[in-house]
CSV table of C-alpha atoms in Angstrom, one decimal:
chain,number,residue,atom,x,y,z
A,12,MET,CA,35.1,-29.2,79.0
A,13,ARG,CA,33.0,-26.0,77.0
A,14,GLY,CA,36.6,-25.5,75.4
A,15,GLY,CA,37.1,-29.3,74.5
A,16,THR,CA,33.5,-29.3,73.2
A,17,GLY,CA,33.6,-26.5,70.4
A,18,LEU,CA,37.0,-27.9,69.5
A,19,ARG,CA,35.2,-31.1,69.0
A,20,ARG,CA,32.3,-29.2,67.1
A,21,ALA,CA,34.9,-27.2,64.6
A,22,TRP,CA,36.7,-30.8,63.8
A,23,LEU,CA,33.6,-32.1,63.2
A,24,ALA,CA,32.3,-29.3,60.8
A,25,GLY,CA,35.9,-29.0,59.2
A,26,GLY,CA,35.4,-32.6,58.2
A,27,LEU,CA,32.0,-32.2,56.9
A,28,PHE,CA,33.1,-29.3,54.5
A,29,VAL,CA,36.2,-31.9,53.3
A,30,ALA,CA,33.8,-35.0,52.9
A,31,GLY,CA,31.3,-33.1,51.4
A,32,ALA,CA,34.0,-31.5,48.5
A,33,MET,CA,35.6,-34.5,47.8
A,34,LEU,CA,31.7,-36.1,46.7
A,35,ALA,CA,31.3,-32.9,45.1
A,36,ALA,CA,34.5,-33.4,43.1
A,37,PRO,CA,35.0,-35.5,40.0
A,38,ALA,CA,36.5,-38.8,39.9
A,39,GLY,CA,40.7,-38.3,40.3
A,40,ALA,CA,40.5,-34.6,41.2
A,41,ALA,CA,42.1,-35.5,44.2
A,42,ASP,CA,44.4,-37.0,42.6
A,43,ALA,CA,45.4,-33.8,40.5
A,44,HIS,CA,46.4,-32.2,43.4
A,45,GLY,CA,49.0,-34.9,44.5
A,46,SER,CA,46.6,-36.2,47.3
A,47,SER,CA,45.2,-39.2,48.0
A,48,PRO,CA,41.2,-39.8,48.4
A,49,ALA,CA,41.8,-40.9,51.8
A,50,GLY,CA,42.5,-37.2,52.5
A,51,GLY,CA,46.4,-38.0,53.5
A,52,HIS,CA,49.6,-35.8,52.4
A,53,GLY,CA,50.9,-38.4,50.2
A,54,SER,CA,52.9,-37.2,47.6
A,55,SER,CA,53.1,-38.6,44.4
A,56,PRO,CA,55.4,-41.8,43.8
A,57,ALA,CA,58.6,-42.2,43.5
A,58,GLY,CA,59.7,-41.0,39.4
A,59,GLY,CA,57.2,-38.1,40.2
A,60,ALA,CA,54.2,-39.7,38.6
A,61,THR,CA,51.5,-38.0,39.9
A,62,ASN,CA,48.7,-40.0,37.7
A,63,ALA,CA,49.1,-43.2,39.4
A,64,PRO,CA,46.3,-44.7,41.7
A,65,ALA,CA,46.2,-43.7,45.0
A,66,SER,CA,46.7,-46.6,48.4
A,67,SER,CA,45.1,-46.4,51.5
A,68,PRO,CA,47.6,-46.6,54.4
A,69,THR,CA,46.4,-49.9,55.2
A,70,GLY,CA,47.7,-51.3,51.7
A,71,ASP,CA,44.3,-51.7,50.2
A,72,HIS,CA,43.8,-49.7,47.0
A,73,GLY,CA,41.6,-46.4,46.6
A,74,SER,CA,38.9,-46.3,44.6
A,75,GLY,CA,40.3,-43.1,42.7
A,76,ALA,CA,40.8,-44.2,39.0
A,77,ALA,CA,43.5,-43.3,37.0
A,78,ALA,CA,43.7,-39.5,35.5
A,79,ALA,CA,42.1,-39.6,31.7
A,80,ALA,CA,44.9,-40.0,29.3
A,81,PRO,CA,45.9,-36.5,27.6
A,82,ILE,CA,43.0,-35.5,24.8
A,83,GLU,CA,44.2,-35.7,21.3
A,84,PRO,CA,42.9,-32.9,19.0
A,85,LEU,CA,41.1,-33.9,16.1
A,86,PRO,CA,42.8,-34.0,13.0
A,87,VAL,CA,42.8,-30.8,10.8
A,88,LYS,CA,43.0,-30.7,7.1
A,89,PRO,CA,45.7,-27.4,6.4
A,90,ARG,CA,43.4,-24.7,4.1
A,91,PRO,CA,45.1,-23.8,1.0
A,92,VAL,CA,46.6,-20.6,0.8
A,93,PRO,CA,43.9,-19.1,-1.3
A,94,VAL,CA,41.4,-19.9,1.1
A,95,GLU,CA,42.9,-18.8,3.9
A,96,LEU,CA,44.1,-15.5,2.3
A,97,VAL,CA,39.8,-14.8,1.2
A,98,ARG,CA,39.3,-15.6,4.8
A,99,THR,CA,41.2,-12.8,6.1
A,100,LEU,CA,39.6,-10.3,3.2
A,101,GLN,CA,36.0,-11.6,4.1
A,102,LEU,CA,36.9,-10.4,8.0
A,103,LEU,CA,38.1,-7.3,6.6
A,104,GLN,CA,35.5,-6.5,4.4
A,105,ASP,CA,33.4,-7.5,7.5
A,106,ARG,CA,34.7,-4.2,9.9
A,107,ILE,CA,34.3,-2.2,6.5
A,108,ALA,CA,30.4,-3.0,7.1
A,109,GLN,CA,30.2,-1.8,10.3
A,110,GLY,CA,32.1,1.5,9.7
A,111,SER,CA,35.4,0.8,10.3
A,112,ALA,CA,37.2,3.4,7.7
A,113,GLN,CA,40.5,2.0,8.9
A,114,ALA,CA,39.8,-1.6,7.6
A,115,HIS,CA,38.1,0.1,4.4
A,116,GLN,CA,41.6,1.9,3.8
A,117,GLY,CA,43.6,-1.2,4.4
A,118,GLN,CA,41.2,-2.9,1.9
A,119,ARG,CA,43.4,-2.7,-1.2
A,120,ALA,CA,46.9,-3.4,0.0
A,121,LEU,CA,45.0,-6.6,1.5
A,122,LEU,CA,43.8,-7.3,-2.1
A,123,ALA,CA,47.0,-6.2,-3.9
A,124,LEU,CA,49.0,-8.4,-1.6
A,125,ALA,CA,46.8,-11.8,-2.0
A,126,GLU,CA,46.4,-11.3,-5.6
A,127,SER,CA,50.3,-11.4,-5.9
A,128,ARG,CA,50.5,-14.5,-3.9
A,129,MET,CA,47.8,-16.2,-5.5
A,130,LEU,CA,49.2,-15.5,-8.9
A,131,ALA,CA,52.9,-17.3,-7.6
A,132,LEU,CA,51.4,-20.3,-6.4
A,133,GLU,CA,51.8,-24.0,-7.8
A,134,PRO,CA,49.9,-24.9,-10.1
A,135,GLU,CA,49.0,-28.4,-8.1
A,136,VAL,CA,47.5,-25.6,-5.3
A,137,TRP,CA,44.6,-25.3,-8.0
A,138,THR,CA,43.5,-29.0,-8.2
A,139,ASP,CA,41.8,-28.6,-4.8
A,140,SER,CA,38.3,-26.9,-5.5
A,141,ALA,CA,38.6,-25.4,-2.4
A,142,ALA,CA,41.3,-23.0,-3.7
A,143,LEU,CA,39.3,-23.0,-7.0
A,144,ASN,CA,36.3,-21.4,-4.9
A,145,ALA,CA,38.4,-19.4,-2.8
A,146,ALA,CA,39.9,-17.5,-6.3
A,147,VAL,CA,36.0,-16.5,-7.4
A,148,SER,CA,34.9,-15.4,-4.4
A,149,PHE,CA,38.1,-13.3,-4.4
A,150,ALA,CA,37.6,-11.9,-7.4
A,151,LEU,CA,33.9,-11.2,-7.1
A,152,GLY,CA,35.0,-9.4,-3.4
A,153,GLY,CA,36.6,-7.1,-5.0
A,154,GLY,CA,39.9,-8.7,-6.4
A,155,GLY,CA,39.2,-8.0,-9.9
A,156,PRO,CA,39.7,-10.5,-13.2
A,157,THR,CA,43.7,-10.9,-12.7
A,158,VAL,CA,43.8,-14.2,-10.7
A,159,LEU,CA,41.1,-15.8,-13.1
A,160,ARG,CA,42.8,-14.8,-16.3
A,161,HIS,CA,45.9,-16.6,-14.8
A,162,LEU,CA,44.0,-19.7,-14.3
A,163,VAL,CA,41.9,-19.4,-17.3
A,164,ALA,CA,45.4,-19.4,-19.1
A,165,SER,CA,47.1,-22.3,-17.6
A,166,GLY,CA,44.9,-24.6,-19.1
A,167,LYS,CA,44.5,-27.1,-16.4
A,168,LEU,CA,41.0,-25.8,-14.9
A,169,PRO,CA,39.0,-29.0,-13.4
A,170,GLU,CA,36.0,-29.7,-15.5
A,171,ALA,CA,33.5,-29.6,-12.6
A,172,GLU,CA,34.6,-25.7,-11.7
A,173,THR,CA,35.0,-24.8,-15.7
A,174,PRO,CA,32.3,-22.7,-15.6
A,175,LEU,CA,31.9,-21.2,-12.5
A,176,VAL,CA,35.3,-19.8,-13.1
A,177,LEU,CA,34.5,-18.6,-16.7
A,178,GLY,CA,31.2,-17.3,-15.6
A,179,ALA,CA,33.0,-15.3,-13.1
A,180,LEU,CA,35.4,-14.2,-15.3
A,181,ALA,CA,32.8,-13.0,-18.2
A,182,TYR,CA,30.9,-11.0,-15.4
A,183,LEU,CA,34.1,-9.1,-14.3
A,184,GLU,CA,34.6,-8.0,-17.9
A,185,GLY,CA,31.7,-7.1,-18.8
A,186,ARG,CA,30.6,-9.8,-21.2
A,187,GLU,CA,26.9,-10.1,-19.6
A,188,LYS,CA,25.5,-12.1,-22.4
A,189,GLU,CA,28.0,-14.8,-21.7
A,190,ALA,CA,28.0,-14.3,-18.1
A,191,ARG,CA,24.2,-15.3,-17.4
A,192,ALA,CA,24.7,-18.5,-19.5
A,193,LEU,CA,27.2,-19.7,-17.3
A,194,LEU,CA,26.5,-18.3,-13.8
A,195,VAL,CA,22.8,-17.9,-13.8
A,196,LYS,CA,22.6,-22.1,-13.9
A,197,ILE,CA,24.3,-22.4,-10.8
A,198,ASP,CA,22.8,-23.0,-7.6
A,199,PRO,CA,24.5,-20.5,-4.9
A,200,GLN,CA,23.4,-23.2,-2.2
A,201,SER,CA,25.9,-25.7,-3.8
A,202,VAL,CA,28.8,-24.0,-3.5
A,203,PRO,CA,30.7,-23.0,-0.4
A,204,VAL,CA,29.0,-20.9,1.8
A,205,SER,CA,31.5,-18.1,1.9
A,206,LEU,CA,31.1,-17.9,-2.0
A,207,GLY,CA,27.3,-18.7,-1.7
A,208,GLY,CA,26.6,-14.8,-0.8
A,209,GLN,CA,28.6,-13.2,-3.5
A,210,LEU,CA,27.5,-15.5,-6.4
A,211,ALA,CA,24.0,-14.9,-5.8
A,212,LEU,CA,24.7,-11.0,-5.8
A,213,ALA,CA,26.4,-11.2,-9.3
A,214,GLN,CA,23.4,-13.5,-10.6
A,215,SER,CA,21.1,-10.4,-8.8
A,216,ALA,CA,22.9,-8.3,-11.6
A,217,LEU,CA,22.7,-10.2,-14.4
A,218,VAL,CA,18.6,-10.5,-14.1
A,219,VAL,CA,17.6,-7.4,-12.4
A,220,ARG,CA,16.6,-5.6,-15.7
A,221,ASP,CA,14.9,-8.4,-17.3
A,222,ASP,CA,13.4,-9.9,-14.1
A,223,PRO,CA,13.1,-7.8,-11.3
A,224,THR,CA,11.4,-10.5,-9.1
A,225,GLN,CA,14.0,-12.8,-9.2
A,226,SER,CA,16.8,-10.4,-8.7
A,227,VAL,CA,15.1,-9.9,-5.8
A,228,ARG,CA,14.7,-13.3,-4.6
A,229,LEU,CA,18.3,-13.7,-5.5
A,230,LEU,CA,19.4,-10.7,-3.2
A,231,ASP,CA,17.1,-12.2,-0.2
A,232,LEU,CA,19.5,-15.4,-0.5
A,233,ALA,CA,22.5,-13.6,-0.3
A,234,ARG,CA,21.3,-11.8,2.8
A,235,LEU,CA,20.5,-15.1,4.3
A,236,LEU,CA,24.1,-17.0,3.2
A,237,ALA,CA,26.1,-14.3,4.5
A,238,PRO,CA,24.3,-12.4,7.6
A,239,GLY,CA,26.2,-9.6,9.4
A,240,THR,CA,28.6,-9.1,6.2
A,241,LEU,CA,29.7,-6.7,3.8
A,242,VAL,CA,27.6,-9.2,0.9
A,243,GLU,CA,24.9,-8.6,3.4
A,244,GLU,CA,25.1,-4.7,3.6
A,245,GLY,CA,25.6,-4.2,0.0
A,246,ALA,CA,22.6,-7.0,-1.2
A,247,LEU,CA,20.3,-4.9,1.1
A,248,ARG,CA,21.4,-1.7,-0.7
A,249,ARG,CA,20.7,-3.3,-3.6
A,250,GLU,CA,17.6,-4.6,-3.0
A,251,ILE,CA,16.1,-1.1,-1.3
A,252,PHE,CA,16.5,0.2,-4.4
A,253,VAL,CA,15.3,-2.4,-6.6
A,254,LEU,CA,12.2,-2.2,-5.0
A,255,ALA,CA,12.0,1.5,-5.2
A,256,GLN,CA,11.7,1.1,-8.7
A,257,ALA,CA,9.0,-1.7,-8.5
A,258,ASN,CA,7.3,1.6,-6.3
A,259,ASP,CA,6.5,-1.8,-3.5
A,260,LEU,CA,6.6,0.6,-0.7
A,261,SER,CA,5.6,-2.1,1.7
A,262,LYS,CA,8.9,-4.2,1.4
A,263,PHE,CA,10.9,-0.8,0.5
A,264,GLU,CA,10.4,0.6,3.6
A,265,THR,CA,10.9,-3.0,5.9
A,266,LEU,CA,14.6,-3.1,4.1
A,267,ALA,CA,15.4,0.3,4.6
A,268,ILE,CA,14.8,0.3,8.2
A,269,GLN,CA,16.6,-2.8,8.7
A,270,TYR,CA,19.8,-1.3,6.8
A,271,LEU,CA,19.4,2.1,8.5
A,272,ARG,CA,19.1,-0.1,12.1
A,273,ARG,CA,22.0,-2.1,11.4
A,274,PHE,CA,24.2,-0.4,8.4
A,275,ARG,CA,24.1,2.9,9.6
A,276,HIS,CA,27.7,3.1,10.3
A,277,SER,CA,28.7,1.7,7.1
A,278,VAL,CA,31.7,2.8,5.0
A,279,TYR,CA,29.1,2.9,2.4
A,280,ALA,CA,26.3,4.5,4.4
A,281,GLY,CA,26.7,7.8,3.2
A,282,ASN,CA,26.6,7.5,-0.7
A,283,PHE,CA,23.3,4.9,0.4
A,284,ARG,CA,21.7,8.0,2.0
A,285,GLN,CA,22.0,10.2,-1.0
A,286,ARG,CA,20.6,7.0,-3.2
A,287,PHE,CA,17.9,6.8,-0.7
A,288,ALA,CA,16.4,10.4,-0.7
A,289,ALA,CA,16.3,10.0,-4.5
A,290,ALA,CA,14.1,7.0,-4.1
A,291,LEU,CA,11.7,8.2,-1.6
A,292,THR,CA,10.7,10.7,-3.8
A,293,ARG,CA,9.9,8.8,-6.2
A,294,LEU,CA,7.6,6.6,-4.3
A,295,ASP,CA,3.9,7.9,-4.1
A,296,PHE,CA,4.1,9.6,-0.7
A,297,THR,CA,1.8,12.8,-2.2
A,298,GLY,CA,-1.9,13.2,-0.9
A,299,ASP,CA,-1.4,10.8,2.1
A,300,ASP,CA,-0.7,11.6,5.6
A,301,THR,CA,-0.4,8.4,6.5
A,302,ARG,CA,2.6,7.1,4.3
A,303,PHE,CA,4.4,10.8,5.1
A,304,GLY,CA,4.3,9.3,8.8
A,305,ARG,CA,5.7,6.1,7.3
A,306,LEU,CA,8.1,8.1,5.8
A,307,GLN,CA,9.0,9.7,9.4
A,308,ALA,CA,9.2,6.1,11.1
A,309,MET,CA,12.0,4.8,8.5
A,310,LEU,CA,14.0,8.5,8.7
A,311,ASP,CA,13.6,8.1,12.8
A,312,GLU,CA,15.7,5.0,13.2
A,313,ILE,CA,18.9,6.8,12.6
A,314,GLU,CA,20.6,9.1,14.8
A,315,VAL,CA,19.9,13.4,14.5
A,316,GLU,CA,22.8,14.1,12.1
A,317,GLY,CA,21.7,11.4,9.9
A,318,ARG,CA,18.1,11.7,9.9
A,319,ARG,CA,18.8,16.1,9.3
A,320,GLU,CA,21.0,15.0,6.2
A,321,LEU,CA,18.2,12.7,5.1
A,322,TYR,CA,15.7,15.2,5.3
A,323,LEU,CA,17.7,17.8,3.5
A,324,LEU,CA,18.7,15.3,0.8
A,325,VAL,CA,14.7,14.5,0.2
A,326,ALA,CA,13.6,17.7,0.1
A,327,ARG,CA,15.9,18.9,-2.6
A,328,ALA,CA,15.5,15.7,-4.9
A,329,ALA,CA,12.0,16.4,-4.2
A,330,LEU,CA,12.3,19.8,-5.6
A,331,ASP,CA,13.9,18.3,-8.7
A,332,GLN,CA,11.5,16.1,-9.4
A,333,GLY,CA,8.9,19.0,-9.2
A,334,LYS,CA,7.1,17.1,-5.8
A,335,GLY,CA,6.3,20.1,-4.2
A,336,GLY,CA,4.3,18.4,-1.4
A,337,THR,CA,7.3,16.0,-0.4
A,338,ALA,CA,9.7,19.2,-0.5
A,339,VAL,CA,7.9,21.2,1.9
A,340,PHE,CA,7.3,18.1,4.4
A,341,ALA,CA,11.0,17.1,4.5
A,342,ALA,CA,12.1,20.9,4.7
A,343,GLU,CA,10.2,21.4,6.9
A,344,ARG,CA,11.0,18.3,9.4
A,345,GLY,CA,14.9,19.4,8.6
A,346,VAL,CA,14.3,22.5,10.2
A,347,THR,CA,13.3,21.1,13.4
A,348,LEU,CA,16.6,19.3,13.4
A,349,THR,CA,19.1,22.3,12.8
A,350,GLU,CA,20.5,25.0,14.6
A,351,PRO,CA,19.0,28.6,14.2
A,352,GLY,CA,20.9,30.2,12.7
A,353,SER,CA,22.9,27.4,11.0
A,354,VAL,CA,23.7,27.0,7.1
A,355,ASP,CA,21.5,23.8,7.3
A,356,ALA,CA,18.2,25.8,9.1
A,357,MET,CA,18.9,28.5,6.0
A,358,ARG,CA,19.1,25.6,3.2
A,359,ALA,CA,16.3,23.9,4.9
A,360,ARG,CA,14.1,27.2,4.8
A,361,LEU,CA,15.5,27.9,1.3
A,362,TYR,CA,14.1,24.6,-0.2
A,363,ARG,CA,10.5,25.3,1.9
A,364,ALA,CA,10.1,28.6,0.1
A,365,ALA,CA,11.0,27.4,-3.5
A,366,ALA,CA,8.6,25.0,-2.9
A,367,LEU,CA,5.7,27.2,-1.9
A,368,VAL,CA,6.8,30.3,-4.0
A,369,VAL,CA,4.0,28.8,-6.6
A,370,VAL,CA,1.1,27.9,-3.9
A,371,ASP,CA,-1.7,30.1,-3.8
A,372,GLY,CA,-1.6,32.1,-0.6
A,373,ARG,CA,2.0,31.8,0.1
A,374,PHE,CA,4.0,33.9,-2.7
A,375,GLU,CA,5.0,36.7,-0.3
A,376,GLU,CA,6.2,34.8,2.8
A,377,SER,CA,7.8,32.5,0.3
A,378,ILE,CA,9.8,35.8,-1.7
A,379,GLU,CA,10.7,36.7,1.5
A,380,THR,CA,12.5,33.9,2.9
A,381,LEU,CA,14.4,33.8,-0.7
A,382,ARG,CA,15.5,37.5,-0.8
A,383,MET,CA,17.0,37.0,3.0
A,384,THR,CA,19.1,33.8,2.0
A,385,ASP,CA,22.6,34.8,2.0
A,386,ARG,CA,23.8,33.2,-1.0
A,387,THR,CA,27.6,33.2,0.1
A,388,LEU,CA,26.7,30.7,2.5
A,389,LEU,CA,25.0,27.9,-0.1
A,390,GLU,CA,26.9,25.2,-2.5
A,391,PRO,CA,27.2,25.9,-6.0
A,392,ALA,CA,23.8,23.9,-6.5
A,393,ASP,CA,21.7,25.7,-4.0
A,394,ARG,CA,22.7,28.5,-5.6
A,395,ASP,CA,21.8,27.3,-8.3
A,396,LEU,CA,18.5,26.8,-7.0
A,397,LEU,CA,18.0,30.4,-5.7
A,398,ASP,CA,18.5,31.5,-8.7
A,399,ALA,CA,15.9,29.9,-10.3
A,400,ALA,CA,13.2,30.3,-7.3
A,401,LEU,CA,13.7,33.8,-7.2
A,402,SER,CA,13.2,34.0,-11.2
A,403,THR,CA,10.1,32.2,-11.0
A,404,ALA,CA,9.2,34.4,-8.3
A,405,ARG,CA,9.7,37.1,-10.7
A,406,GLY,CA,7.7,35.8,-13.6
A,407,ILE,CA,4.8,35.2,-11.7
A,408,ARG,CA,4.9,38.9,-10.0
A,409,ALA,CA,5.1,40.0,-13.8
A,410,ASN,CA,2.4,37.4,-15.1
A,411,VAL,CA,0.0,38.6,-12.0
A,412,VAL,CA,1.0,41.9,-10.3
A,413,ALA,CA,1.9,44.0,-13.2
A,414,PRO,CA,-1.2,43.3,-15.4
A,415,ALA,CA,-3.6,44.7,-12.6
A,416,LEU,CA,-1.6,47.9,-12.9
A,417,VAL,CA,-0.9,48.7,-16.4
A,418,PRO,CA,-3.1,47.9,-19.6
A,419,ALA,CA,-2.1,44.7,-21.7
A,420,PRO,CA,-0.3,46.1,-24.6
A,421,ALA,CA,-1.5,44.8,-28.2
A,422,PRO,CA,-0.4,41.6,-29.1
A,423,ALA,CA,2.7,41.1,-31.0
A,424,PRO,CA,2.0,39.9,-34.9
A,425,ALA,CA,4.1,36.4,-34.6
A,426,GLN,CA,2.7,35.7,-30.7
A,427,ALA,CA,3.2,32.2,-30.2
A,428,PRO,CA,0.0,30.2,-29.6
A,429,ILE,CA,-1.5,29.9,-26.0
A,430,PRO,CA,-1.4,26.3,-24.9
A,431,ALA,CA,-5.5,25.3,-25.4
A,432,ALA,CA,-5.3,24.0,-21.2
A,433,ALA,CA,-4.2,27.6,-20.2
A,434,GLU,CA,-6.5,29.1,-22.7
A,435,SER,CA,-9.7,27.1,-21.5
A,436,THR,CA,-9.3,27.7,-17.8
A,437,GLY,CA,-7.0,30.7,-17.6
A,438,ALA,CA,-4.3,29.1,-15.8
A,439,ARG,CA,-1.1,30.4,-15.2
A,440,VAL,CA,2.0,29.5,-17.9
A,441,LEU,CA,4.8,30.0,-16.0
A,442,PRO,CA,8.4,30.3,-17.7
A,443,VAL,CA,10.9,27.0,-16.7
A,444,ALA,CA,14.0,28.6,-15.0
A,445,PRO,CA,17.2,27.5,-17.0
A,446,ALA,CA,18.6,26.5,-13.5
A,447,ILE,CA,15.9,23.8,-13.1
A,448,ALA,CA,15.8,22.7,-16.4
A,449,ARG,CA,19.4,21.8,-15.7
A,450,ALA,CA,19.0,20.0,-12.7
A,451,GLN,CA,16.4,17.8,-14.4
A,452,GLY,CA,18.7,16.6,-17.0
A,453,ALA,CA,21.5,16.3,-13.9
A,454,LEU,CA,18.6,14.1,-12.3
A,455,GLY,CA,17.9,12.2,-15.6
A,456,ARG,CA,22.1,11.4,-15.8
A,457,VAL,CA,22.0,10.2,-12.1
A,458,ASP,CA,18.9,8.1,-12.8
A,459,GLU,CA,20.8,6.5,-15.7
A,460,ILE,CA,24.4,5.9,-13.9
A,461,MET,CA,22.1,4.5,-11.1
A,462,ARG,CA,20.8,1.7,-13.1
A,463,ARG,CA,23.8,0.9,-14.5
A,464,SER,CA,25.3,0.4,-11.2
A,465,GLU,CA,22.3,-1.8,-10.6
A,466,ARG,CA,23.3,-4.3,-13.6
C-alpha cells in the first residue's frame, strides 16, 4: 500500500506539473511541438501539416487556436549606393575616434573606393535627395570636392539641393565668402542627422573669426547631433580651443575633462595634447592656487603616461611664453610622475631649473641642475633651451657677481641709454638669449597655424 500511495503521489505531482506548464504556455505552444492540448502523443494529420487544430479523442474540437501566419518583414526601400558608402565610411571613422590605428590606415583606401564608385553611378541616382545629401556628407567628411565638382558639372542638380552642394564645394575649395553666404543659412537640423553634424562643424569654422560665440553654439549643436562619432570628437577638440582663445576658463575645463575622459585614445589625441598644453599656458592660471588645482584636476583624468607627457608639454610651452609660475608647477608635477634617472625626469628638472634661474634665492640651485644635465640625451629643442638658460645664468653672474668683486670700468663714449624703468628701480636688464628669441618666433608661427586650422 505504501508503494502504491507513493506511486499515486508521484503521478499526481507529475500531472500538476504538466498542467501548470500548459497553463503558462501561450496559446498554440503545444501545437508547435506536434502534440494535442489534451496531452496525447497525436501526430500531425496526413500531409505533414503541423499547424492544424488538434482534436480530442472524443471528437470534440480542442480550444487550441491555429498557429499564427508567418509575419512578413516590413517593406524597406533600398538605400541609394552613396548612402550605403557613407554609412560604411562613418562607421570606420567612429572607430578612429575610439583609437583604432587600423581604421585610420584603412580610411584612405575606403575614401578612394567610395569616390570612384560615386563617380561611376548613373545620373538618375542623383535625382534622389538622399543620395545628394550623402555626397555632401562624404565630401565634408574627408572625401574632398571631386564628387561635388562632378555633380555641379552635370548640370542636373535639383534646385532644392543646389545651395547645399555649391556651398559645400565653395567651403572645400577655400572660397570662404561664397561658402558663408550659401551654407550658414541652412539649418543643420533640417538635413539628415548623418549630415547635420558635419554641416554644423563646417559652419562653425566659417564664422569663428567674426562671431566666436556663434561658432561655439554650432559646435555644441554638432556634438548633440552626432554623439560618440568622429564628428563629436572633432567638434569637441575645436570648441576647446575656441574657448581658450576667449579665455572662458569654466567651460574650457568642463569640455577638456570630457574629451580626456571619452576620447583620450583617439587617433588625433596626440595632436590635441600638444595644442592643449599650449592653450593651458595662455589661460590665466598664474597667482591663483585654486586654479592650479583645477589644472591638476583636468590632467588627473588621463592615465599616468599621458599625464606625464602633458605636464612636460605644459612646462615647456610655459617657458616659451615666459610664464615661470606655470612652468615650475607643471615641471614639479612632471618630476613626480617620472622614473628617477629617466630622460623625462631630466627634462622635467631642466624645465624647472630654467624657470627658477631668474628667481631670487634659487640661482645656485638652478645653475647646478643645468650644469648636470646631459645634453646628449636631449632633443634639439631642449638643447637650445639648455643653452639659453646657461646663457641667461652667465649674464646674471656677470651683472651681479662680477661688479661686486671688480671696480666698474669707465663708461664707453657711445653707451646705449639705460631704460627708464631700470634706472629708477635699479632692476637688472638681462640679455635675451637667441634661443629664447627663436622659440618666441616659432610660438608665434604655431599660433598663426592654429588660428588658420580653426577656420
